[in-house]
């Protein structure tokens, strides 16, 4: 099964349960609730009136819904996801919360974003980069961001120890069997494949700097277990040459 297909299949099945499952998994591994996670991501994402924001891998549009609920009526908030079932679920939640017309959802691939160059003032993403080709994703983020625009994300991080081939091998085995037991085969396969994409803070810093991002701030966040890979909060600005 191809990586993109496995991710699509896993999250299609997960869509009706997504928010509850993520809440449980974050609490299990990091000691956070999903709400804690969203609040932390939005704390580091300064949004000014009139700015245009893209949420990559929006899932059920939790981040756009939270922004709209906080009163950003003058902003254009767009959520993008590759999984139609997630977006259908997100639309139902948007309608039920009275947020229709304030959030726009688009089905698309983060590796080939369906937007013109220099479209957005802010791009955010959470808990998603480890399922992607990160360099291709960052290149697309760079393309659609305006100059002096903000990129903000939180995802699982790594250390040099967790990048050792033997440790990564056993991590993939652990991820596969954990999610096979708690979820299903497609989720297990998707998460096992994602292990190789988990980057250290220095690897993130280098990739961002190479693309022209500046003011790169990468912070490890508190985690329930010191021996597990810790979450990384990343915030940086893109400076484009005129």
Coordinates of C-alpha atoms in Angstrom, one line a residue:
X1 CA 0.0 0.0 0.0
X2 CA 1.4 3.4 -1.0
X3 CA 2.0 5.9 1.9
X4 CA -0.5 8.5 0.7
X5 CA -3.1 5.8 0.1
X6 CA -2.6 4.3 3.6
X7 CA -3.0 7.8 5.2
X8 CA -6.1 8.5 3.2
X9 CA -7.7 5.1 4.1
X10 CA -6.7 5.4 7.8
X11 CA -8.2 8.9 8.2
X12 CA -11.3 8.1 6.2
X13 CA -12.1 5.4 8.7
X14 CA -11.1 7.6 11.6
X15 CA -13.2 10.7 10.6
X16 CA -16.4 10.0 12.6
X17 CA -14.2 9.4 15.8
X18 CA -11.3 11.7 15.0
X19 CA -11.6 14.4 17.7
X20 CA -12.2 11.8 20.5
X21 CA -9.4 9.5 19.4
X22 CA -6.9 12.3 19.1
X23 CA -7.9 13.6 22.5
X24 CA -7.3 10.1 24.0
X25 CA -4.0 9.6 22.2
X26 CA -2.6 13.0 23.1
X27 CA -3.5 12.4 26.8
X28 CA -1.9 8.9 26.6
X29 CA 1.4 10.0 25.1
X30 CA 1.9 13.6 26.1
X31 CA -0.5 14.2 29.0
X32 CA -2.4 16.9 27.0
X33 CA -6.0 17.2 25.9
X34 CA -6.8 18.0 22.3
X35 CA -8.1 21.3 23.5
X36 CA -4.8 22.0 25.3
X37 CA -3.0 21.3 22.0
X38 CA -5.2 23.6 19.9
X39 CA -4.8 26.4 22.5
X40 CA -1.0 26.1 22.5
X41 CA -0.9 26.2 18.7
X42 CA -3.1 29.3 18.6
X43 CA -1.1 31.0 21.4
X44 CA 2.0 31.0 19.2
X45 CA 0.0 32.1 16.1
X46 CA -0.5 35.9 16.0
X47 CA -3.5 36.7 13.8
X48 CA -4.3 40.2 12.8
X49 CA -7.7 41.4 11.5
X50 CA -7.9 41.0 7.7
X51 CA -5.2 38.4 7.4
X52 CA -5.7 35.3 5.3
X53 CA -4.9 32.0 7.1
X54 CA -4.5 28.4 5.7
X55 CA -4.7 25.4 8.0
X56 CA -3.0 22.4 6.4
X57 CA -4.4 18.9 7.2
X58 CA -7.3 20.6 8.9
X59 CA -9.1 17.3 9.6
X60 CA -12.5 18.2 11.0
X61 CA -11.6 21.9 10.9
X62 CA -11.0 22.1 14.7
X63 CA -8.4 25.0 14.3
X64 CA -10.6 27.0 11.9
X65 CA -13.6 26.5 14.1
X66 CA -11.7 27.7 17.1
X67 CA -10.4 30.8 15.3
X68 CA -13.9 31.7 14.0
X69 CA -15.4 31.1 17.4
X70 CA -12.9 33.6 18.9
X71 CA -14.3 36.3 16.6
X72 CA -12.0 36.6 13.7
X73 CA -14.9 37.7 11.4
X74 CA -12.7 39.9 9.2
X75 CA -10.3 37.1 8.4
X76 CA -10.4 34.6 5.6
X77 CA -9.9 31.2 7.2
X78 CA -9.3 28.2 4.9
X79 CA -8.9 24.6 5.9
X80 CA -7.3 22.0 3.6
X81 CA -7.3 18.3 3.9
X82 CA -6.7 15.3 1.6
X83 CA -9.4 13.2 3.2
X84 CA -13.0 13.9 2.0
X85 CA -14.6 12.2 5.0
X86 CA -12.8 14.5 7.3
X87 CA -14.0 17.6 5.5
X88 CA -17.6 16.3 5.4
X89 CA -17.4 15.9 9.1
X90 CA -15.9 19.3 9.5
X91 CA -18.7 20.9 7.4
X92 CA -21.3 19.3 9.7
X93 CA -19.6 20.7 12.7
X94 CA -19.2 24.2 11.1
X95 CA -22.9 24.2 10.3
X96 CA -24.0 23.0 13.7
X97 CA -21.9 25.6 15.4
X98 CA -23.3 28.5 13.3
X99 CA -20.0 29.2 11.6
X100 CA -21.1 28.7 8.0
X101 CA -19.7 31.3 5.6
X102 CA -16.8 32.2 8.0
X103 CA -14.7 29.1 7.2
X104 CA -13.9 27.6 3.7
X105 CA -12.8 24.0 3.4
X106 CA -10.9 22.6 0.4
X107 CA -10.0 19.1 -0.5
X108 CA -6.4 19.0 -1.6
X109 CA -2.8 17.7 -1.1
X110 CA -0.4 19.6 1.0
X111 CA 2.4 18.6 -1.4
X112 CA 0.7 20.4 -4.3
X113 CA -1.4 23.2 -2.7
X114 CA -4.2 24.4 -4.9
X115 CA -3.5 28.1 -4.3
X116 CA -1.6 30.8 -6.1
X117 CA 1.8 32.2 -5.0
X118 CA 1.8 34.6 -2.1
X119 CA -1.8 34.0 -1.1
X120 CA -1.6 33.7 2.7
X121 CA -0.4 35.7 5.6
X122 CA -0.3 32.7 7.9
X123 CA 0.0 28.9 7.4
X124 CA -0.6 26.6 10.3
X125 CA -0.6 22.9 10.7
X126 CA -0.8 20.5 13.7
X127 CA 0.0 16.8 14.1
X128 CA 0.3 16.3 10.4
X129 CA 3.8 16.8 9.0
X130 CA 5.1 13.4 10.0
X131 CA 2.6 11.9 7.5
X132 CA 4.1 14.0 4.6
X133 CA 7.2 14.5 2.6
X134 CA 8.3 17.4 4.8
X135 CA 10.6 19.1 2.3
X136 CA 7.9 19.2 -0.4
X137 CA 5.4 20.4 2.1
X138 CA 7.6 23.2 3.2
X139 CA 8.4 24.2 -0.4
X140 CA 4.6 24.5 -1.0
X141 CA 4.2 26.5 2.2
X142 CA 6.9 28.9 1.1
X143 CA 5.3 29.3 -2.3
X144 CA 1.8 30.3 -1.0
X145 CA 3.1 32.5 1.8
X146 CA 3.5 36.3 1.3
X147 CA 6.7 37.9 2.3
X148 CA 7.2 38.4 6.0
X149 CA 4.4 35.8 6.6
X150 CA 4.1 33.4 9.5
X151 CA 4.4 29.6 9.5
X152 CA 3.3 28.0 12.8
X153 CA 3.0 24.3 13.7
X154 CA 3.2 21.7 16.4
X155 CA 4.0 18.1 15.8
X156 CA 5.9 15.2 17.3
X157 CA 9.7 15.8 17.3
X158 CA 12.7 13.6 17.7
X159 CA 16.2 13.5 19.1
X160 CA 19.4 12.1 17.6
X161 CA 18.9 9.0 19.7
X162 CA 15.5 8.4 18.1
X163 CA 17.0 8.9 14.7
X164 CA 19.4 6.0 15.1
X165 CA 18.6 3.3 12.6
X166 CA 18.1 0.5 15.1
X167 CA 15.9 2.7 17.4
X168 CA 13.9 3.9 14.4
X169 CA 13.4 0.3 13.3
X170 CA 12.0 -0.8 16.6
X171 CA 9.9 2.4 16.9
X172 CA 8.2 1.5 13.6
X173 CA 7.4 -2.0 15.0
X174 CA 6.1 -0.5 18.2
X175 CA 3.9 2.0 16.3
X176 CA 2.6 -0.7 14.0
X177 CA 1.5 -3.0 16.7
X178 CA 0.2 -0.3 19.1
X179 CA -2.1 1.1 16.4
X180 CA -3.0 -2.3 15.1
X181 CA -4.3 -3.2 18.6
X182 CA -5.9 0.1 19.4
X183 CA -7.2 1.0 15.9
X184 CA -6.8 -1.1 12.7
X185 CA -4.4 -2.2 10.0
X186 CA -4.6 1.0 7.8
X187 CA -3.9 3.3 10.8
X188 CA -1.1 1.0 12.0
X189 CA 0.6 1.0 8.6
X190 CA 0.2 4.8 8.2
X191 CA 1.7 5.5 11.7
X192 CA 4.6 3.0 11.2
X193 CA 5.5 4.6 7.9
X194 CA 5.4 8.1 9.5
X195 CA 8.1 7.2 12.1
X196 CA 10.9 7.9 9.5
X197 CA 9.5 11.4 8.9
X198 CA 9.9 12.6 12.5
X199 CA 12.6 15.2 12.7
X200 CA 14.9 16.7 15.3
X201 CA 14.7 20.4 16.1
X202 CA 18.0 21.0 14.2
X203 CA 16.7 19.2 11.1
X204 CA 13.6 21.4 11.1
X205 CA 15.8 24.5 11.7
X206 CA 18.1 23.7 8.8
X207 CA 15.2 22.9 6.4
X208 CA 13.4 26.2 7.2
X209 CA 16.6 28.2 7.0
X210 CA 17.4 26.7 3.6
X211 CA 14.1 27.9 2.2
X212 CA 14.4 31.5 3.5
X213 CA 12.6 31.3 6.8
X214 CA 14.0 33.6 9.5
X215 CA 13.3 34.2 13.2
X216 CA 13.0 30.5 13.6
X217 CA 11.8 29.6 17.1
X218 CA 11.6 25.9 18.0
X219 CA 10.6 24.9 21.5
X220 CA 10.2 21.4 23.0
X221 CA 7.0 21.2 24.8
X222 CA 6.2 19.3 28.1
X223 CA 5.5 15.6 27.7
X224 CA 4.1 13.0 30.0
X225 CA 7.0 10.6 29.4
X226 CA 10.6 11.8 29.2
X227 CA 11.7 8.7 27.2
X228 CA 9.2 9.3 24.4
X229 CA 9.8 11.7 21.5
X230 CA 8.6 15.1 22.6
X231 CA 6.4 17.6 20.8
X232 CA 8.0 20.5 19.1
X233 CA 6.4 24.0 18.7
X234 CA 7.8 25.7 15.6
X235 CA 7.2 29.3 14.6
X236 CA 9.1 31.2 11.9
X237 CA 8.7 34.0 9.3
X238 CA 9.3 33.7 5.6
X239 CA 11.5 36.5 4.1
X240 CA 11.3 36.6 0.3
X241 CA 13.7 38.6 -1.8
X242 CA 11.9 41.3 -3.8

